[in-house]
CSV table of N, CA and C in Angstrom, one decimal:
chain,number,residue,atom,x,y,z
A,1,UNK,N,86.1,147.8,125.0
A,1,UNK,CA,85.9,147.0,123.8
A,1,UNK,C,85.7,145.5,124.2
A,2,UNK,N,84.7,144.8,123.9
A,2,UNK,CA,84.4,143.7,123.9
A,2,UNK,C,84.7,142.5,123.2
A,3,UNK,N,85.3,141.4,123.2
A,3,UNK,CA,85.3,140.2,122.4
A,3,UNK,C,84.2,140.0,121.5
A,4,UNK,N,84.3,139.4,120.4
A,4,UNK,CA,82.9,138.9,119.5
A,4,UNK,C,82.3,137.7,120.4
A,5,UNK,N,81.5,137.0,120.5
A,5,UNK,CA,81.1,136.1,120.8
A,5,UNK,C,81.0,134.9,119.8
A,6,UNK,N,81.4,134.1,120.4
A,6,UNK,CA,81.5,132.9,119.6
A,6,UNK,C,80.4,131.9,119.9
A,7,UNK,N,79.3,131.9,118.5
A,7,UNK,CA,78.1,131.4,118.8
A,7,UNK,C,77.8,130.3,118.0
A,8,UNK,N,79.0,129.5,117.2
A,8,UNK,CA,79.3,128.1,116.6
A,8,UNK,C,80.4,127.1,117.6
A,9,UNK,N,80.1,126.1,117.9
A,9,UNK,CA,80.6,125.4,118.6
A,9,UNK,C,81.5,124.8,117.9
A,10,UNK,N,83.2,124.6,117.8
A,10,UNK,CA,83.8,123.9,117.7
A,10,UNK,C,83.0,121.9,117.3
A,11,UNK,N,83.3,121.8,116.1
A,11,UNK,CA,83.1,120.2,115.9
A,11,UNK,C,84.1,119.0,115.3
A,12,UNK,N,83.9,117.4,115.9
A,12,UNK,CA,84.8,116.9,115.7
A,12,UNK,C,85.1,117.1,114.0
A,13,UNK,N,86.2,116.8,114.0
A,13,UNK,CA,86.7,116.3,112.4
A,13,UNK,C,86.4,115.6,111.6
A,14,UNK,N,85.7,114.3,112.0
A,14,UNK,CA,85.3,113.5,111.2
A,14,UNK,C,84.2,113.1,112.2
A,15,UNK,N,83.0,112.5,111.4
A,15,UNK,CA,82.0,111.5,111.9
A,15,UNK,C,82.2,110.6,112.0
A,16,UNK,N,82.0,109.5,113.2
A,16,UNK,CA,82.3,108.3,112.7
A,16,UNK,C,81.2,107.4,113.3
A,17,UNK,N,81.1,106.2,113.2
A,17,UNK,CA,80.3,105.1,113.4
A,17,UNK,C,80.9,104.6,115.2
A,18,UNK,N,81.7,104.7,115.3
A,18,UNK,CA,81.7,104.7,116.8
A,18,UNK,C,82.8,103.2,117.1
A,19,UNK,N,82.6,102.7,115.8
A,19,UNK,CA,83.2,101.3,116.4
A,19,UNK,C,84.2,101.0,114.7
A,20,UNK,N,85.1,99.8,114.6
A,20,UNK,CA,86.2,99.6,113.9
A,20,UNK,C,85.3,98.7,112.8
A,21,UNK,N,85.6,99.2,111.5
A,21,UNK,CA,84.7,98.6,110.2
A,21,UNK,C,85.1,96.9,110.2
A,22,UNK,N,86.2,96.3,110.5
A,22,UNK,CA,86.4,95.4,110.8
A,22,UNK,C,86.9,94.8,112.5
A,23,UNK,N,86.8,93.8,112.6
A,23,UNK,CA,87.1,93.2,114.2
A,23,UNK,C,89.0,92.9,113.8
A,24,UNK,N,89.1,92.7,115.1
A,24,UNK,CA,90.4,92.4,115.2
A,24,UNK,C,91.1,91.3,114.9
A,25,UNK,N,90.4,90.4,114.4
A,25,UNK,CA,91.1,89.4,113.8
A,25,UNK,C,90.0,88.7,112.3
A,26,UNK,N,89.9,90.0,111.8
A,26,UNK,CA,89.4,89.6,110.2
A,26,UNK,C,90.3,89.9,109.3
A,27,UNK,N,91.5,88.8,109.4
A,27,UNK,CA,92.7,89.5,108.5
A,27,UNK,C,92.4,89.1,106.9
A,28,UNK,N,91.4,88.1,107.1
A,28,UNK,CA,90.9,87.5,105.5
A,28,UNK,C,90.7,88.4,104.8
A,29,UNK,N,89.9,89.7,105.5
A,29,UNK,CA,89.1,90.5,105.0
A,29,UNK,C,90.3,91.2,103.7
A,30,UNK,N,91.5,90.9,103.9
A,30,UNK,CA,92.7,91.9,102.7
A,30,UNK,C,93.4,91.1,103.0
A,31,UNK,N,93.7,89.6,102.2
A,31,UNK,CA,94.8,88.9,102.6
A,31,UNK,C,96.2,89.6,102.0
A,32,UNK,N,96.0,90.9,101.0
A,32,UNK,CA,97.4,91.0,100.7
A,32,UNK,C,98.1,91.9,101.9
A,33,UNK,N,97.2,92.7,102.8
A,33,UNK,CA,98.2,92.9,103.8
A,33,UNK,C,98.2,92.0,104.8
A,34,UNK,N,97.8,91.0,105.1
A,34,UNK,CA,97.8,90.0,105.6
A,34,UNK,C,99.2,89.2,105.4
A,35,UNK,N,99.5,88.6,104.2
A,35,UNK,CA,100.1,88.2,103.7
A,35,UNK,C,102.0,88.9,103.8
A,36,UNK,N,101.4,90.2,103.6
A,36,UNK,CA,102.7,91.2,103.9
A,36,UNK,C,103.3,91.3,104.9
A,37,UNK,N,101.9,91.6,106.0
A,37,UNK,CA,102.8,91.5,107.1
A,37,UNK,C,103.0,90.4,108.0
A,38,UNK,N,102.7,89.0,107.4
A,38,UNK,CA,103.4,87.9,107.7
A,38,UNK,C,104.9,87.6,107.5
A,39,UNK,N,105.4,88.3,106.3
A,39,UNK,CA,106.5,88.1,105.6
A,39,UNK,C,107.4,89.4,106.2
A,40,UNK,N,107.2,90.7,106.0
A,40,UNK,CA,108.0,91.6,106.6
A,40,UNK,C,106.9,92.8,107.5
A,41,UNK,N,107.0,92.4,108.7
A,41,UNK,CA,105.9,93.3,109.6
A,41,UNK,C,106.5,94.6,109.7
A,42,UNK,N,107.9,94.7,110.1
A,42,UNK,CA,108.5,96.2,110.3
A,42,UNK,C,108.3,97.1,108.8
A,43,UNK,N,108.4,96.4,107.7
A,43,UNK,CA,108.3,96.7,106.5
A,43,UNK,C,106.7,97.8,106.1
A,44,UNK,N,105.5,96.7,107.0
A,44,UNK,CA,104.2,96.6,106.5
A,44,UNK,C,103.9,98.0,107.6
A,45,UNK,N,104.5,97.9,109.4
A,45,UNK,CA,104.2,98.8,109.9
A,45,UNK,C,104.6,100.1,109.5
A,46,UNK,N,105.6,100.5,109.0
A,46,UNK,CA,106.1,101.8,108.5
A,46,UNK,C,105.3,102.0,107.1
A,47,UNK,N,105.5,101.0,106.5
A,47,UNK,CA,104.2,101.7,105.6
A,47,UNK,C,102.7,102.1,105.9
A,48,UNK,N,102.3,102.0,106.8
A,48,UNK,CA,101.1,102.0,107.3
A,48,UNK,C,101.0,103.5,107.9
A,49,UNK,N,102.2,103.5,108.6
A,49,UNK,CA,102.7,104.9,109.6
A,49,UNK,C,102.7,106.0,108.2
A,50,UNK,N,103.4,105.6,106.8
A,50,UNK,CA,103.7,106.7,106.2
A,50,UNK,C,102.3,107.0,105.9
A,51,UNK,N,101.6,106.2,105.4
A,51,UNK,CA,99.8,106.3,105.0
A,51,UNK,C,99.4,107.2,106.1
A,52,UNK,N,99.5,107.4,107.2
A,52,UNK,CA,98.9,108.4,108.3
A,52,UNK,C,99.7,110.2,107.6
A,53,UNK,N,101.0,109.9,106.8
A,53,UNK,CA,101.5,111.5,107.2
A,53,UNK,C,102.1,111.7,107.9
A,54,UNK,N,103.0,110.1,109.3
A,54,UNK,CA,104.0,110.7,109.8
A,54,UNK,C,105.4,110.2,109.3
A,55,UNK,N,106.2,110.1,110.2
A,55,UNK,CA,107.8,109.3,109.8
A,55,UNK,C,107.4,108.0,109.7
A,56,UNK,N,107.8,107.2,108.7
A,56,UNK,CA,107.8,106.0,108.7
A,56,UNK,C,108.4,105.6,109.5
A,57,UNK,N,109.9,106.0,110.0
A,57,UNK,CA,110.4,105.2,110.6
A,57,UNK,C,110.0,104.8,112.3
A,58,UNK,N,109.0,105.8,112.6
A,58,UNK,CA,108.4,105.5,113.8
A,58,UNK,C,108.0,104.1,114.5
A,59,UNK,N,108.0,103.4,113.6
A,59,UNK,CA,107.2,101.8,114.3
A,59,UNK,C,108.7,101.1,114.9
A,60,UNK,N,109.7,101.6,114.2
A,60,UNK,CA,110.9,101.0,115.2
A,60,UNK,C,111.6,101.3,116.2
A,61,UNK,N,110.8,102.3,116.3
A,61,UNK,CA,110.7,102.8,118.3
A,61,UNK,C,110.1,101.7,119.2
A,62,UNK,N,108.8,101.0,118.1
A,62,UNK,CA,108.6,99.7,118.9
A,62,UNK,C,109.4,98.7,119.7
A,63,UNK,N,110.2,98.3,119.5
A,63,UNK,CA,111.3,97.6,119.9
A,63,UNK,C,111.8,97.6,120.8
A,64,UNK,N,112.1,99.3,121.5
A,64,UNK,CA,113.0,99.7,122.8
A,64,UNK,C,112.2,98.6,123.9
A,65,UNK,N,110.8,99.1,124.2
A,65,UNK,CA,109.9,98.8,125.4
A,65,UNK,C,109.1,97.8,125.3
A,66,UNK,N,108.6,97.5,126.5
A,66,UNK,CA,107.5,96.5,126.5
A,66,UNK,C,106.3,97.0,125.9
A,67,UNK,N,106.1,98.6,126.5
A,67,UNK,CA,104.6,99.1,125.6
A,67,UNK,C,105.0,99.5,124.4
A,68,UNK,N,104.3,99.1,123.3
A,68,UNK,CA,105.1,99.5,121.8
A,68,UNK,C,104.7,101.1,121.4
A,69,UNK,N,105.2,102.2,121.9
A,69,UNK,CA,105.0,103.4,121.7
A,69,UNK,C,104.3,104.0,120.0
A,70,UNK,N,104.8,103.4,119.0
A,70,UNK,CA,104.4,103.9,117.6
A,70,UNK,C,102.8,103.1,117.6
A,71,UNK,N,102.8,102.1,118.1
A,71,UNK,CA,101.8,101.1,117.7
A,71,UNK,C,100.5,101.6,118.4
A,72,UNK,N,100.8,102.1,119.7
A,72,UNK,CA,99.6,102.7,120.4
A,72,UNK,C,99.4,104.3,120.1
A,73,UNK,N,100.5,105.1,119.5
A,73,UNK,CA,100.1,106.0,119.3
A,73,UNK,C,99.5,106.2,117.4
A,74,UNK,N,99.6,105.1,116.9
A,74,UNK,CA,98.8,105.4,115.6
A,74,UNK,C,97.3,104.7,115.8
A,75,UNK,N,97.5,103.5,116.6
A,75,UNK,CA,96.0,103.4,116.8
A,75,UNK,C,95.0,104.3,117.5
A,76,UNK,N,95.8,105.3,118.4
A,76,UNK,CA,94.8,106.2,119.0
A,76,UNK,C,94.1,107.4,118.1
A,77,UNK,N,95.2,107.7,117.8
A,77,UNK,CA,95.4,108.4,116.2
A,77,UNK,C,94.4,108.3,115.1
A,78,UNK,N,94.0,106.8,114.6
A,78,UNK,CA,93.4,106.6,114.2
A,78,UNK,C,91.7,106.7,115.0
A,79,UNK,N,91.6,106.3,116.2
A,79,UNK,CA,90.1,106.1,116.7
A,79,UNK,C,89.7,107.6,117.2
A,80,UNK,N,90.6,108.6,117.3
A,80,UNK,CA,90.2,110.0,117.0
A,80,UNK,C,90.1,110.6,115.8
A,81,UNK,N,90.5,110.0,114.8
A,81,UNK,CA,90.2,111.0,113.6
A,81,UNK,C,89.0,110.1,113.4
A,82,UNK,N,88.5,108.9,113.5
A,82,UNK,CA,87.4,108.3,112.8
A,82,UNK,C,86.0,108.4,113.9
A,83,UNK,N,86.0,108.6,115.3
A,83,UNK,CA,85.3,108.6,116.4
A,83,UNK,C,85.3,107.8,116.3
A,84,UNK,N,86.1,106.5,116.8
A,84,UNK,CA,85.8,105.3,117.4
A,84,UNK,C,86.2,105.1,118.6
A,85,UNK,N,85.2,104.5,119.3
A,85,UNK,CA,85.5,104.4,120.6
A,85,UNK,C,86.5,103.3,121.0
A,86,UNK,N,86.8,103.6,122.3
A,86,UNK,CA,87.7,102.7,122.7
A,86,UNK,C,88.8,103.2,123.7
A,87,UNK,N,90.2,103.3,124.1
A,87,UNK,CA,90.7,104.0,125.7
A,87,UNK,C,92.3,103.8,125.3
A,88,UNK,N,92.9,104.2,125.8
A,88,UNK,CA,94.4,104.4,125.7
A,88,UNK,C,94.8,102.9,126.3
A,89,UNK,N,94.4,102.6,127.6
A,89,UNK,CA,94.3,101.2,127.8
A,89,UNK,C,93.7,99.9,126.8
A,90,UNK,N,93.0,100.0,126.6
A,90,UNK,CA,92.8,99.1,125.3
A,90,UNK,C,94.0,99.2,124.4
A,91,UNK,N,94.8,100.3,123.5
A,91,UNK,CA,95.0,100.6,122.8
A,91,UNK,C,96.2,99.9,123.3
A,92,UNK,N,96.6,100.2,124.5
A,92,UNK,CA,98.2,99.6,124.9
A,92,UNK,C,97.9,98.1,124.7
A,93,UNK,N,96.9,97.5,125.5
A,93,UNK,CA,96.8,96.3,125.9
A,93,UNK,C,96.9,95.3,124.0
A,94,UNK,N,96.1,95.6,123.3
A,94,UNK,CA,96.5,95.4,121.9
A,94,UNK,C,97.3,95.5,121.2
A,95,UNK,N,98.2,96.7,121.4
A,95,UNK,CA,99.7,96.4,120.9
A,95,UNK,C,101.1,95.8,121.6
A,96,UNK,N,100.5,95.4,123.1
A,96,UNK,CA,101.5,94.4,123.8
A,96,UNK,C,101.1,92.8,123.1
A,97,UNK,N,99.6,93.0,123.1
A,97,UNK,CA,99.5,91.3,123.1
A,97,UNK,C,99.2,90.7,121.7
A,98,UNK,N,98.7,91.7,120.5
A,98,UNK,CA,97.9,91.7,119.2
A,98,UNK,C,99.3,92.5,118.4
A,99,UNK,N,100.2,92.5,118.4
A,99,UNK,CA,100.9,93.6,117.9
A,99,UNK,C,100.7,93.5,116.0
A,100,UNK,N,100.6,92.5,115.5
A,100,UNK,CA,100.4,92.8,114.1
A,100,UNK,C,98.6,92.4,113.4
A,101,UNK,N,98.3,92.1,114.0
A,101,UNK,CA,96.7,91.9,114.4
A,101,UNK,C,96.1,93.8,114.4
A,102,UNK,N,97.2,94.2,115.4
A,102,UNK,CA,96.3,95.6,116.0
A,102,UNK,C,96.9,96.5,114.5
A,103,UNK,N,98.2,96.1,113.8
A,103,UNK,CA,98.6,96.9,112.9
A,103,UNK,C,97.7,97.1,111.2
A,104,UNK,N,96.8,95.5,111.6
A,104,UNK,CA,96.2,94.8,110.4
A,104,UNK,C,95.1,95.7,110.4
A,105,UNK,N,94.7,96.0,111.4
A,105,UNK,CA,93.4,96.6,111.5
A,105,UNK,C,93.5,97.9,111.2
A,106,UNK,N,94.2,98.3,112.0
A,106,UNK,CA,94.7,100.1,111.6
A,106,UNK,C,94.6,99.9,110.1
A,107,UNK,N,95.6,99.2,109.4
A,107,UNK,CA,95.6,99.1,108.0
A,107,UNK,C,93.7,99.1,107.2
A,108,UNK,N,93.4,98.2,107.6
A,108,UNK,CA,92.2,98.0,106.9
A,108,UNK,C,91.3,99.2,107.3
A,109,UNK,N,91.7,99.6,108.2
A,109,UNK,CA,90.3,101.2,109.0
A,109,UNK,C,90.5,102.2,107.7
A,110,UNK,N,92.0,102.3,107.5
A,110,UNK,CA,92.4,103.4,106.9
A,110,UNK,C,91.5,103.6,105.4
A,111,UNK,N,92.2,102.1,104.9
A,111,UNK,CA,91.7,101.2,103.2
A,111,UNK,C,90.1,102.2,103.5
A,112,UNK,N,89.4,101.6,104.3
A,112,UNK,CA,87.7,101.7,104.2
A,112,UNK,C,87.2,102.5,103.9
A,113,UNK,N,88.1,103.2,105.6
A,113,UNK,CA,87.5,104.9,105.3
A,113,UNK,C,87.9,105.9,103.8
A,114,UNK,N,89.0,105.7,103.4
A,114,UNK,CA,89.4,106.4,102.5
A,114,UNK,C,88.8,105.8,101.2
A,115,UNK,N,88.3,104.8,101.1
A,115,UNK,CA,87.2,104.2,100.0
A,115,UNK,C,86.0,104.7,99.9
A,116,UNK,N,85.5,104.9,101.0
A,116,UNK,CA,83.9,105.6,101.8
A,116,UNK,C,84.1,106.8,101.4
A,117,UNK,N,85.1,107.3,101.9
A,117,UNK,CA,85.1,108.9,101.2
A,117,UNK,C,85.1,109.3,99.7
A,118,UNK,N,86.0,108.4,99.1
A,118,UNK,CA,86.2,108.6,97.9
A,118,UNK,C,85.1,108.6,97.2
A,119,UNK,N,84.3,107.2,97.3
A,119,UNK,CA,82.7,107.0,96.7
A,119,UNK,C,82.2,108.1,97.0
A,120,UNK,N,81.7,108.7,98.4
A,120,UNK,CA,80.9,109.8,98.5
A,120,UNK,C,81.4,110.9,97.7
A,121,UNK,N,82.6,111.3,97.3
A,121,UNK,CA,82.8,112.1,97.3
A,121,UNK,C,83.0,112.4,95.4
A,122,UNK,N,83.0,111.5,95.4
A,122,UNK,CA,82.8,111.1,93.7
A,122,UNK,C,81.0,111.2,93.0
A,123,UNK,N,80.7,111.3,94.1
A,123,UNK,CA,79.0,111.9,93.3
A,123,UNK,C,78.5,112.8,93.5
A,124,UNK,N,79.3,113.8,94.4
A,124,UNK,CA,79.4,115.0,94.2
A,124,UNK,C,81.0,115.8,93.6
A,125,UNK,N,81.6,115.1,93.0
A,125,UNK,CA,82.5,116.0,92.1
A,125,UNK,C,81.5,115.9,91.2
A,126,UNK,N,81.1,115.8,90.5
A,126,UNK,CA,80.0,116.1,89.2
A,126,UNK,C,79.6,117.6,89.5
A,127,UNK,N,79.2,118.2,90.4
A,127,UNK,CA,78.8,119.5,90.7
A,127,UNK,C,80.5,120.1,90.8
A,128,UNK,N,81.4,120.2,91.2
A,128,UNK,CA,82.4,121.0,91.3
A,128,UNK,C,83.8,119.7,91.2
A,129,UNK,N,84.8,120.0,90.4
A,129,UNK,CA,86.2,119.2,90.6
A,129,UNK,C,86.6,119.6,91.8
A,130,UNK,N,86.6,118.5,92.1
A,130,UNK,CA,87.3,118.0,93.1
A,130,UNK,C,88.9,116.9,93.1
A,131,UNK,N,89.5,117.3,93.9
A,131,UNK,CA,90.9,116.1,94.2
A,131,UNK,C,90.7,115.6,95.2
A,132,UNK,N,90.5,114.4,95.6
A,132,UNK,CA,90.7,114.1,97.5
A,132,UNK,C,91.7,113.4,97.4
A,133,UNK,N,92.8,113.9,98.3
A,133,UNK,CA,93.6,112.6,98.5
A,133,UNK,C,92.9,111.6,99.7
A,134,UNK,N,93.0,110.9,99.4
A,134,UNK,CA,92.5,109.1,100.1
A,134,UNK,C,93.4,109.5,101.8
A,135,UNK,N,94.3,109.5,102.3
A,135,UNK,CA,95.2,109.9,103.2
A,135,UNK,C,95.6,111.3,103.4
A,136,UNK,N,95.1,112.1,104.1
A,136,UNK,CA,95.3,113.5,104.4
A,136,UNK,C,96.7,113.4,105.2
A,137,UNK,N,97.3,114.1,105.1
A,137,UNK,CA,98.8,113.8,106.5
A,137,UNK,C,98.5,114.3,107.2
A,138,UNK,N,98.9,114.2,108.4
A,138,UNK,CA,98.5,114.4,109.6
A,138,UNK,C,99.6,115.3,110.3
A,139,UNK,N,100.8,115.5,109.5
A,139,UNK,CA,101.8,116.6,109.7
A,139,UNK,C,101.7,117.5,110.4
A,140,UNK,N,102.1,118.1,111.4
A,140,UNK,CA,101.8,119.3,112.7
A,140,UNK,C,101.1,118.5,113.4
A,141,UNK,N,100.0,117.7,113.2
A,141,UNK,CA,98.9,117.8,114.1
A,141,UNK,C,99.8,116.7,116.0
A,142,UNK,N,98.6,116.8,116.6
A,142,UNK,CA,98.9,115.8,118.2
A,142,UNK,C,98.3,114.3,117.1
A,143,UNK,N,99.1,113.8,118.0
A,143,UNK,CA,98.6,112.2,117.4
A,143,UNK,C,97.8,111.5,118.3
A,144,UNK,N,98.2,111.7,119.9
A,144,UNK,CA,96.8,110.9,120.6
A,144,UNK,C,96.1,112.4,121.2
């Protein structure tokens, strides 16, 4: 007895544009998380972390080491669910030297994307109801 063959190829999760909707230092672009996480960043990073679906309390793992462990694993996190390019080295090198910069951005990818979807996805609920949540969790899944 034979296996079926499998004659659909596995595809990513999401499409994406390849690169970050904003640069890394367009914090204008949303001064209220700007603003926020001038005032309390541990505050702004865990909320950011909960927006993904994992532990908030994750970002204060940051703290132990020189490489900020939560900070590079939600940015990678992020440039694989969106296809954006970019390298684990980057990712570290940005949350040693950019750390609330690299958090700002994560922040606003999320905002974008989940706005982008929404719109699209609001001109086709007219044919069928639909719910989207804006933030899927990411629960079970690998993060980098």
């Amino acid at each position: 007895m034979s296996s079926p063959v499998v004659r659909v190829q596995p595809v990513s999760r999401v499409q994406g544009s390849g690169e970050w909707s904003t640069g890394l230092c367009e914090c204008y672009k949303d001064m209220g998380d700007c603003c926020f996480a001038l005032c309390c960043l541990p505050v702004f990073t865990c909320r950011v972390t909960h927006a993904l679906g994992v532990c908030p309390c994750l970002p204060l793992l940051d703290c132990l080491g020189c490489v900020p462990p939560a900070s590079l694993a939600m940015r990678a996190s992020v440039r694989e669910r969106y296809g954006i390019k970019g390298s684990v080295w980057s990712d570290c090198v940005l949350g040693c030297c950019c750390y609330p910069l690299s958090w700002l951005q994560i922040s606003r990818e999320l905002k974008r994307r989940a706005a982008t979807h929404a719109s699209s996805s609001s001109s086709s609920a007219s044919l069928t109801t639909v719910r989207y949540t804006a933030l899927r969790s990411t629960r079970g899944e690998h993060l980098v």
